C-alpha positions as YAML, in Angstrom:
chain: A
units: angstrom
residues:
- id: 1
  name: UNK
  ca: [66.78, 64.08, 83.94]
- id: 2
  name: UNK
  ca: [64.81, 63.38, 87.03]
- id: 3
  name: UNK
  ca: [65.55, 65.56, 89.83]
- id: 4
  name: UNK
  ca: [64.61, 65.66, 93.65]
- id: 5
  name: UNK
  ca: [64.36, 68.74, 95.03]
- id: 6
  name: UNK
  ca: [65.05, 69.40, 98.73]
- id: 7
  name: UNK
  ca: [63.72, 72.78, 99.90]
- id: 8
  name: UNK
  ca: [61.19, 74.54, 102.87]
- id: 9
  name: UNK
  ca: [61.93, 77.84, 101.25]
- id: 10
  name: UNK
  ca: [59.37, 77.76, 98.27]
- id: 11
  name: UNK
  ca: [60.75, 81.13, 96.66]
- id: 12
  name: UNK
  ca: [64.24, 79.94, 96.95]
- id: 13
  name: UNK
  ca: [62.74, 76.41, 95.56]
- id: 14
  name: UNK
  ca: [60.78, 78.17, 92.90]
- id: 15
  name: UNK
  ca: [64.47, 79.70, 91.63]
- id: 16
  name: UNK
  ca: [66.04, 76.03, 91.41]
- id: 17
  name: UNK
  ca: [62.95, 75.00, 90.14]
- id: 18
  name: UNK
  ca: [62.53, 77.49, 87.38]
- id: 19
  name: UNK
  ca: [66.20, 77.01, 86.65]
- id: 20
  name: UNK
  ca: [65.81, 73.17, 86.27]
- id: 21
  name: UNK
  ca: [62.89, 72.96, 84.00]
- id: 22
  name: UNK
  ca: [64.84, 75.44, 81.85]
- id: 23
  name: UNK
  ca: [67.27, 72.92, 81.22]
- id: 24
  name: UNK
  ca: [64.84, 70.48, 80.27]
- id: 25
  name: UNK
  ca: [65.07, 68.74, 83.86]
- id: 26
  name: UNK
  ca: [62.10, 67.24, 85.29]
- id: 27
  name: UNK
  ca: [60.78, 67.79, 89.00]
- id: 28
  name: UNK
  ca: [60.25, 64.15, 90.55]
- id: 29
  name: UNK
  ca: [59.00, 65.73, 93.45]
- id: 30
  name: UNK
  ca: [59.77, 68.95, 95.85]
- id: 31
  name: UNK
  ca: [60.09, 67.82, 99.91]
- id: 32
  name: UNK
  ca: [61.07, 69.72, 102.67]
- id: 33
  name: UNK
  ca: [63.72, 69.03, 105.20]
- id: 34
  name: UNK
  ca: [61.86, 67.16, 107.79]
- id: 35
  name: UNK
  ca: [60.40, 64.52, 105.56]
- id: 36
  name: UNK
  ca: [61.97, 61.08, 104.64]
- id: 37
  name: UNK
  ca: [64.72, 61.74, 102.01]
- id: 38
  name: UNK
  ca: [65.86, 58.00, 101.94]
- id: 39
  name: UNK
  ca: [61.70, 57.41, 101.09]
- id: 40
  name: UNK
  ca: [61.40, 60.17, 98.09]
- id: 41
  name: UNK
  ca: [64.22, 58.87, 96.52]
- id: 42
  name: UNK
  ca: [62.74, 55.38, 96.60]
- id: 43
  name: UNK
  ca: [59.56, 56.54, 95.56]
- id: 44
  name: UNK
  ca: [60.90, 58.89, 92.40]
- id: 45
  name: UNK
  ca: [63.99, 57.32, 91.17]
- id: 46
  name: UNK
  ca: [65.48, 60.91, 90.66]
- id: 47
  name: UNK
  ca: [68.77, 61.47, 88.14]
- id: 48
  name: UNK
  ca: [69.78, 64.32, 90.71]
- id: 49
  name: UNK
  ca: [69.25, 65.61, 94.23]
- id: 50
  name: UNK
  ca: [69.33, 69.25, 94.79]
- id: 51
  name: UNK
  ca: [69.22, 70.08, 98.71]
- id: 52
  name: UNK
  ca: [68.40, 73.90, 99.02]
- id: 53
  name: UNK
  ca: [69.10, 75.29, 102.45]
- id: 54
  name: UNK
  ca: [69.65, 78.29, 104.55]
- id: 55
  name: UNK
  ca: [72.37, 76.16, 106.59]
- id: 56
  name: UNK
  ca: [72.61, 72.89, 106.34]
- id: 57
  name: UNK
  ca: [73.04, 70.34, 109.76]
- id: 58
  name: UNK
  ca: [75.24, 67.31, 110.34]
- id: 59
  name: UNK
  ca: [72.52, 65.07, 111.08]
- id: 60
  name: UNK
  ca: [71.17, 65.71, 107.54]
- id: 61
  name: UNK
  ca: [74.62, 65.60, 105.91]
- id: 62
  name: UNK
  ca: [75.07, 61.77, 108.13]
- id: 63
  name: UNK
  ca: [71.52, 61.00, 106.52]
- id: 64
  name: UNK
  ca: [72.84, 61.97, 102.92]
- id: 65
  name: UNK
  ca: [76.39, 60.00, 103.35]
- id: 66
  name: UNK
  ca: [74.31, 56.85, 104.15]
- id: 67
  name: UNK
  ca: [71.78, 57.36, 101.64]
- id: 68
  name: UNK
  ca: [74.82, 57.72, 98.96]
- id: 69
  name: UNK
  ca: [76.51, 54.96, 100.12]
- id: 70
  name: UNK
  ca: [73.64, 52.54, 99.55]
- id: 71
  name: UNK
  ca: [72.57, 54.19, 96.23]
- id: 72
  name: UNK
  ca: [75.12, 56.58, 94.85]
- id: 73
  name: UNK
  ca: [73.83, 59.26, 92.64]
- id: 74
  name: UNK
  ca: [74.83, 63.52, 91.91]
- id: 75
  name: UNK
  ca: [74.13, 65.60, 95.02]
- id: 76
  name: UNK
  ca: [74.60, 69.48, 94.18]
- id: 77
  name: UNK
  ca: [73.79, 71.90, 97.73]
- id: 78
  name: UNK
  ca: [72.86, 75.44, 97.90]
- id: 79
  name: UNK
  ca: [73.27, 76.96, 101.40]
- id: 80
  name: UNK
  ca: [72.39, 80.58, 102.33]
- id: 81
  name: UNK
  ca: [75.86, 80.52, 104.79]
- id: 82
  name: UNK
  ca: [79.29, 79.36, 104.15]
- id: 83
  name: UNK
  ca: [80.76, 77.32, 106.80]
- id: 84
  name: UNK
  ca: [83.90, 75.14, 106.29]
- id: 85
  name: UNK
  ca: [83.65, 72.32, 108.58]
- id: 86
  name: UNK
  ca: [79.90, 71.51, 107.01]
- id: 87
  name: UNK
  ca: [81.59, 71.92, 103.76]
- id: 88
  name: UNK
  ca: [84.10, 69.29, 104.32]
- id: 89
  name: UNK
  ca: [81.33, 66.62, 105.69]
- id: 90
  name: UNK
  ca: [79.14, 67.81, 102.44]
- id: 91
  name: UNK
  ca: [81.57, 66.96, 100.19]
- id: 92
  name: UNK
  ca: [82.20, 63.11, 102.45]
- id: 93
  name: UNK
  ca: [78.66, 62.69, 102.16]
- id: 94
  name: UNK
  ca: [78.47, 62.43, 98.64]
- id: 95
  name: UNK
  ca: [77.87, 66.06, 97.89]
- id: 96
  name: UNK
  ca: [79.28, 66.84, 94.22]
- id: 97
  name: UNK
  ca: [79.19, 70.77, 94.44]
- id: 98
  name: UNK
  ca: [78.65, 73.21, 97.44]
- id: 99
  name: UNK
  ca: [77.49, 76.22, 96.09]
- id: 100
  name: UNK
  ca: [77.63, 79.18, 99.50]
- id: 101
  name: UNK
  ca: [74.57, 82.05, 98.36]
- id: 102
  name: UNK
  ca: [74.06, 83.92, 95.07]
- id: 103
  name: UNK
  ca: [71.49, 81.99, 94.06]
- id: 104
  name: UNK
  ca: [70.72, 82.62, 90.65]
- id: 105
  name: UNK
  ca: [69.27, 80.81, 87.49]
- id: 106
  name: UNK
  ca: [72.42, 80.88, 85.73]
- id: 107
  name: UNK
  ca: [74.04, 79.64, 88.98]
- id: 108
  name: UNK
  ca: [71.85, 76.85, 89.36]
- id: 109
  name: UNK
  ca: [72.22, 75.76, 85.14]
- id: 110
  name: UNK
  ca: [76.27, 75.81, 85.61]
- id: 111
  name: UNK
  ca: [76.09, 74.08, 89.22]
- id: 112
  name: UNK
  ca: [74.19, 70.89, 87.80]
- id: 113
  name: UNK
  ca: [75.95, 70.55, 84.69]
- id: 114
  name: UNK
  ca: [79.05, 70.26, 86.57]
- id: 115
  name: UNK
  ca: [77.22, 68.21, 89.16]
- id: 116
  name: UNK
  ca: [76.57, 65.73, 86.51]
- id: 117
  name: UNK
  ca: [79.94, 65.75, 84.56]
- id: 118
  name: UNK
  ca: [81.76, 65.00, 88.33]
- id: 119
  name: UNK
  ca: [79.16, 62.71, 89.02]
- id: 120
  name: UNK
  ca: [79.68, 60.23, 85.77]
- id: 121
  name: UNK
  ca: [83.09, 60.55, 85.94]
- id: 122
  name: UNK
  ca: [83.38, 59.54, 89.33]
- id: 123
  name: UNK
  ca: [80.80, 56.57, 88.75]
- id: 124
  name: UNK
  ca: [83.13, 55.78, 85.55]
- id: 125
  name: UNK
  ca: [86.57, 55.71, 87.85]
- id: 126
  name: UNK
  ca: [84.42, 53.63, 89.99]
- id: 127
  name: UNK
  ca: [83.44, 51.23, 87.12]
- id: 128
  name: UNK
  ca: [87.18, 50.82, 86.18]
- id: 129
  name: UNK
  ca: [88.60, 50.32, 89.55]
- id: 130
  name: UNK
  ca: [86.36, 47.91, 90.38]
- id: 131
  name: UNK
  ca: [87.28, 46.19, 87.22]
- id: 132
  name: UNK
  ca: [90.76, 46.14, 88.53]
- id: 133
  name: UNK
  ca: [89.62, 44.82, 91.36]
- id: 134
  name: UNK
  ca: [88.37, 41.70, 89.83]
- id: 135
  name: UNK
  ca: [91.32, 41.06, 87.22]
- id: 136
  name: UNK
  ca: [93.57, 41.42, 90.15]
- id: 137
  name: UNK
  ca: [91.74, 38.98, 92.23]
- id: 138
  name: UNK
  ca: [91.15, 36.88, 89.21]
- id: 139
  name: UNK
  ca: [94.85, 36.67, 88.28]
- id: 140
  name: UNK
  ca: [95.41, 36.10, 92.50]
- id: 141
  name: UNK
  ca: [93.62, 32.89, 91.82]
- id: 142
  name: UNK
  ca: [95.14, 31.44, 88.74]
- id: 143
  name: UNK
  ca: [98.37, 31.78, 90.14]
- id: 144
  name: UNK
  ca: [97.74, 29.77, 93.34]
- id: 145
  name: UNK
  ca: [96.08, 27.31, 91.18]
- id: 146
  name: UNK
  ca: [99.01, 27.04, 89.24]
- id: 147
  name: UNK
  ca: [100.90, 26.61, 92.16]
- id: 148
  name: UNK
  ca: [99.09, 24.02, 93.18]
- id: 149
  name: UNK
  ca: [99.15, 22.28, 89.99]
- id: 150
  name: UNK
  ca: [102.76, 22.91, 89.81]
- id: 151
  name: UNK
  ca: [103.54, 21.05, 93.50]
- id: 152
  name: UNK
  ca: [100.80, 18.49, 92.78]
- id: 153
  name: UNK
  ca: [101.40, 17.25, 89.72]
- id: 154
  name: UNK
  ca: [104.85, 18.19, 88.63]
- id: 155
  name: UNK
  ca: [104.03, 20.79, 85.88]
- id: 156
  name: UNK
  ca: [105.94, 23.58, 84.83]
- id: 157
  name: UNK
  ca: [104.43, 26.85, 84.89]
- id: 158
  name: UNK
  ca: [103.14, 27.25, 81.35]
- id: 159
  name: UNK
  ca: [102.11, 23.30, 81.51]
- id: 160
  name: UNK
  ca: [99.85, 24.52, 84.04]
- id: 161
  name: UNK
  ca: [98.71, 27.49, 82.87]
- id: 162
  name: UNK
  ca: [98.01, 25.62, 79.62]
- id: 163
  name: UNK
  ca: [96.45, 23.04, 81.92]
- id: 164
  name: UNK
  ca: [94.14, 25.31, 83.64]
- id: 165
  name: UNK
  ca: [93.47, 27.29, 80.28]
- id: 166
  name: UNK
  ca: [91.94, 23.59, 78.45]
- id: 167
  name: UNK
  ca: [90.34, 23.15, 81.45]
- id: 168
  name: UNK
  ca: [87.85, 26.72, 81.20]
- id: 169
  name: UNK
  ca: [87.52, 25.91, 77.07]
- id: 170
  name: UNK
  ca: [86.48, 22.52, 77.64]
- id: 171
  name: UNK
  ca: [84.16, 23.38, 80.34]
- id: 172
  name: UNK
  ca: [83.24, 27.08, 78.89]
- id: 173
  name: UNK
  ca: [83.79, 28.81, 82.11]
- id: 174
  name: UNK
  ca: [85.85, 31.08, 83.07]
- id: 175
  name: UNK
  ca: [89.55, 30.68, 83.98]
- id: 176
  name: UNK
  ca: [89.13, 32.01, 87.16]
- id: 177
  name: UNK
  ca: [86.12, 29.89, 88.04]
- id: 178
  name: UNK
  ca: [88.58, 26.64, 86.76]
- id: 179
  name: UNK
  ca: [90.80, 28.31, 89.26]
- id: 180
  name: UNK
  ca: [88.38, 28.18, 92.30]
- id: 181
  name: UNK
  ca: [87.41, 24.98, 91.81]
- id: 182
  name: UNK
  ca: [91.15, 23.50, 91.63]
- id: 183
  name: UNK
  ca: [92.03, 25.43, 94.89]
- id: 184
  name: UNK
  ca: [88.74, 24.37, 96.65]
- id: 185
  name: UNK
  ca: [89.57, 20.64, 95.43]
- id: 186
  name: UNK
  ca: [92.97, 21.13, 96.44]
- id: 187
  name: UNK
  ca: [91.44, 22.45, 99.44]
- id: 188
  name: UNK
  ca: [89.20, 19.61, 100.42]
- id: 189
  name: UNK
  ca: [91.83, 16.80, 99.84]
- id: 190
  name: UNK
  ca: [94.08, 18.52, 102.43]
- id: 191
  name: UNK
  ca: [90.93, 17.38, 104.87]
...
C-alpha cells in the first residue's frame, strides 16, 4: 500500500509514519500543506492519503472534495482540534475517517484499516450501482425499440423482442446496441 502523507508537523508525521511502515505501508512521499496535493498524487499514485493537521481549513477540505471527485481514493484525517462543521465538510470531501487528537501508533494502525475497509466497500457499492445504472438504461432502450417495432411493423411484443434478440446474435453485438441503432433509424426516417 502506497500512501501520501500530508503533514508540516514532522514529529506528528514521524508518528503516522512510524505507524504506517509498521503495517507494511509504504511512504510515496511526505508534503506539507502548502504544496500541490492534486500534483503529489499525480506524481506517486498513492493507495491512501493521510492529511495530518493541527486544524484543518475549508479551502483545503474544497481542494480535497475536487481532487476525490476526479480520482476517488481512501482519505483518513488526523486533526489536533475537534470542530463539527469542518467535520461535516471532511466527511463531503471524501474524507473516510476523522480521527479529533490522541494520536497514537495503535490509533493510526486501526484508523487506516478501517479507512480501507470503508473505502472498498464504498468503491464496490459504486461498482454495482453503476451497473444498475446501465441495465436500467439498457432495458430503457429495448423497450422503446420494441415499441417501435411493435407500431412499425405490426409485431407483438415477444415477436419483437425475438426480433431484436436475432438481430444482436446475428450481428454479435449487444442487444442494447441493436436497440440504438433501431431507435436512431427509426429516428432518422421520421426526418
Amino acid at each position: 500500500m502506497r500512501v501520501l502523507l500530508v503533514d508540516d508537523d514532522p514529529d506528528r508525521a514521524a508518528v503516522v509514519r512510524d505507524s504506517l511502515c509498521q503495517m507494511g505501508a509504504e511512504i510515496a512521499a511526505q508534503i506539507g500543506l502548502a504544496a500541490d496535493l492534486r500534483a503529489a498524487i499525480a506524481r506517486t499514485t498513492p493507495d491512501l492519503i493521510v492529511v495530518d493537521l493541527d486544524c484543518p481549513y475549508r479551502d483545503y477540505l474544497e481542494d480535497l472534495m475536487q481532487i476525490n471527485r476526479e480520482n476517488p481514493r481512501p482519505i483518513a484525517m488526523f486533526v489536533g482540534e475537534e470542530d463539527r462543521a469542518l467535520m461535516a465538510q471532511g466527511v463531503q470531501a471524501g474524507v473516510s475517517v476523522y480521527a479529533v487528537d490522541g494520536l497514537s501508533p495503535k490509533l493510526v494502525r486501526s484508523v487506516m484499516e478501517t479507512v480501507l475497509g470503508h473505502f472498498h466497500r464504498f468503491r464496490q457499492l459504486n461498482e454495482e450501482l453503476e451497473k444498475s445504472r446501465t441495465a436500467l438504461s439498457d432495458r430503457k432502450q429495448v423497450d422503446r425499440a420494441k415499441g417501435l417495432l411493435m407500431t412499425h411493423r405490426g409485431l407483438s411484443e415477444d415477436e419483437a423482442y425475438r426480433y431484436l434478440r436475432k438481430l444482436a446474435m446475428d450481428q454479435n453485438k449487444r442487444l442494447a446496441e441493436i436497440a440504438e441503432t433501431v431507435i436512431a433509424m427509426a429516428d432518422l426516417l421520421k426526418r
